[in-house]
mmCIF file of C-alpha atoms in Angstrom:
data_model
loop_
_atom_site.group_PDB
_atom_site.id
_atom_site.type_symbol
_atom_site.label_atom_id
_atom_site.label_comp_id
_atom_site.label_asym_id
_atom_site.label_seq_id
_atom_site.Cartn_x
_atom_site.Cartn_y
_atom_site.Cartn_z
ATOM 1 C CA UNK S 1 -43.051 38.074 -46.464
ATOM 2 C CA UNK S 2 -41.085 40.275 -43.791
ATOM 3 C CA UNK S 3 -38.539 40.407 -41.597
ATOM 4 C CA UNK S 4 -39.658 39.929 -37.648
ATOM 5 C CA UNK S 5 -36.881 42.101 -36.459
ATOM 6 C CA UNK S 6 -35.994 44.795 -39.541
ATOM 7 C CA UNK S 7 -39.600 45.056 -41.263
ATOM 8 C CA UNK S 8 -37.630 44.515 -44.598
ATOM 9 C CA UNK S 9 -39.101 42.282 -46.675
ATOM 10 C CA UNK S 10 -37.776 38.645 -46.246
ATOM 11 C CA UNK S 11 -35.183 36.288 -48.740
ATOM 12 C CA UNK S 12 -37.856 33.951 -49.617
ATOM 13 C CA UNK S 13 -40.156 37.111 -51.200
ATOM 14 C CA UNK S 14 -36.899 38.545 -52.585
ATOM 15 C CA UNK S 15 -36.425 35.497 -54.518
ATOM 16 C CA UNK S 16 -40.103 35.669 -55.944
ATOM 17 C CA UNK S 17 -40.220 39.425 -56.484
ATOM 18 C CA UNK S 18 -36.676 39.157 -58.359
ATOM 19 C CA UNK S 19 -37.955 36.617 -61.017
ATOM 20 C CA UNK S 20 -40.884 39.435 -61.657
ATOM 21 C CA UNK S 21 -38.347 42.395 -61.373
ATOM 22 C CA UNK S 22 -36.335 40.868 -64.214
ATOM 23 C CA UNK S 23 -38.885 39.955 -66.233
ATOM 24 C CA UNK S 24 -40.042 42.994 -66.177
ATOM 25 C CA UNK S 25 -36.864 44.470 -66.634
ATOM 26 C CA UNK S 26 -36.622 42.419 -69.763
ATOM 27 C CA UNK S 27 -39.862 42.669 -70.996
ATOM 28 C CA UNK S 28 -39.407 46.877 -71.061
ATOM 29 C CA UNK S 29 -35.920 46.662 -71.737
ATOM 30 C CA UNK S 30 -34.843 48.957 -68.727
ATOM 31 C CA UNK S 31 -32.084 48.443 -66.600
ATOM 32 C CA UNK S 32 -32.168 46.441 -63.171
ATOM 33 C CA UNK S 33 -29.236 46.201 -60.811
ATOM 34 C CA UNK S 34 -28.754 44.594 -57.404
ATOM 35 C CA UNK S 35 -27.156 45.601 -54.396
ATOM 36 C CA UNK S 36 -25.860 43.030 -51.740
ATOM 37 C CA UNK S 37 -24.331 44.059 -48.445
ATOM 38 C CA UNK S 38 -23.082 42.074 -45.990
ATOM 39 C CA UNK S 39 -22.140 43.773 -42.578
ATOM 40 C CA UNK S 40 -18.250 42.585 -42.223
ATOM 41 C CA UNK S 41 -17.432 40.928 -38.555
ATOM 42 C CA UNK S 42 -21.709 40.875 -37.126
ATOM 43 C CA UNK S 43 -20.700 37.688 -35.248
ATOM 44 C CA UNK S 44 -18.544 39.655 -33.376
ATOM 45 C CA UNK S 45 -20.752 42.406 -32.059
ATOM 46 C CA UNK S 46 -22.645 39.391 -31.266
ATOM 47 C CA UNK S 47 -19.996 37.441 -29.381
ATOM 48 C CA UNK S 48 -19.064 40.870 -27.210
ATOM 49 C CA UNK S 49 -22.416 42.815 -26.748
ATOM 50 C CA UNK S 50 -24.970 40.091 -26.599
ATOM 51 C CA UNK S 51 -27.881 39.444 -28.901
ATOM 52 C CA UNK S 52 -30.181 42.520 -28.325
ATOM 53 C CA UNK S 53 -26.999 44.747 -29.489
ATOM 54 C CA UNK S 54 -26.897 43.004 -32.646
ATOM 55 C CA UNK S 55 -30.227 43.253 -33.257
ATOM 56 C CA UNK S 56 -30.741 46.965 -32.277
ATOM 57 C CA UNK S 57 -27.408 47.189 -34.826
ATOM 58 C CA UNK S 58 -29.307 45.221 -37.434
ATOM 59 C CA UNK S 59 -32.795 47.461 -37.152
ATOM 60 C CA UNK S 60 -30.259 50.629 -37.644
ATOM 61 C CA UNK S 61 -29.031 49.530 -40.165
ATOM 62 C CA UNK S 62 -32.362 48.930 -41.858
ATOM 63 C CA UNK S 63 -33.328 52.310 -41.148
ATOM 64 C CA UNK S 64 -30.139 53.594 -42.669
ATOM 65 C CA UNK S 65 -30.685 51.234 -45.723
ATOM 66 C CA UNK S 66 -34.585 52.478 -46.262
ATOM 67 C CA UNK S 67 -33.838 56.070 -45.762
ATOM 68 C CA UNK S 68 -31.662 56.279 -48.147
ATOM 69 C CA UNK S 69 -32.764 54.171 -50.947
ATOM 70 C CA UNK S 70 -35.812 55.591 -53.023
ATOM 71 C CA UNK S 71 -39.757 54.713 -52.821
ATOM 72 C CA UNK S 72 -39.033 52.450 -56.340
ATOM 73 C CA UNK S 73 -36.089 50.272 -54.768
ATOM 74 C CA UNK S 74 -37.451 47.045 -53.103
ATOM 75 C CA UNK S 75 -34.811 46.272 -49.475
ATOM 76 C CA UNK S 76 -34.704 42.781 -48.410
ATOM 77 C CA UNK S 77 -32.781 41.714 -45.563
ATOM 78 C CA UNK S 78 -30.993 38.154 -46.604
ATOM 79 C CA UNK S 79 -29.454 36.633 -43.352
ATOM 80 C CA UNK S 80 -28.499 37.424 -40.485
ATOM 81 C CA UNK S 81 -26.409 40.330 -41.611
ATOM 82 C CA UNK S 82 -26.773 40.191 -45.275
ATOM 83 C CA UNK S 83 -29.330 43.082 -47.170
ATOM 84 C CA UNK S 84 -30.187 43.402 -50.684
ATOM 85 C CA UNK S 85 -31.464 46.161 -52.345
ATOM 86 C CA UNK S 86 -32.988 45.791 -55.924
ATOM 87 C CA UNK S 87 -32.433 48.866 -58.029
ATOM 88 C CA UNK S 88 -34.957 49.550 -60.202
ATOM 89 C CA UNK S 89 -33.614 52.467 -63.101
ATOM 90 C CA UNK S 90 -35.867 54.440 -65.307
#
């Protein structure tokens, strides 16, 4: 259910632990909200630094994502250079 490189939880347990989120959402009536984020131009840093760049980029990133979300938010990485973040507000 996780990411080899990041640690973040994977796309294929974001799309099962969505379906609960919601219904949960739904079934408490509290708000849910997603975040996607997509790093703009990764094939780039790719094409001119090499692979091992990218991917030391990529587990920065992560870092940055889960240090600044809170211990209720759930961080998936989605891709290659895609994250998403589901928001969970009570």
């Amino acid at each position: 259910i996780t990411d080899s490189l990041t640690g973040l939880y994977n796309q294929t347990y974001f799309q099962k632990r969505f379906r609960e989120e919601l219904a949960r959402a739904k079934r408490y009536k509290n708000p849910l909200s997603l975040v996607l984020a997509d790093v703009d131009h990764f094939h780039k840093i790719n094409e001119v630094f090499g692979e091992q760049t990218g991917d030391y980029i990529l587990m920065r990133i992560a870092n940055v994502i889960l240090n600044n979300t809170r211990h209720t938010d759930i961080v998936f990485r989605a891709g290659m250079n895609r994250f998403i973040i589901i928001l969970q507000l009570v």
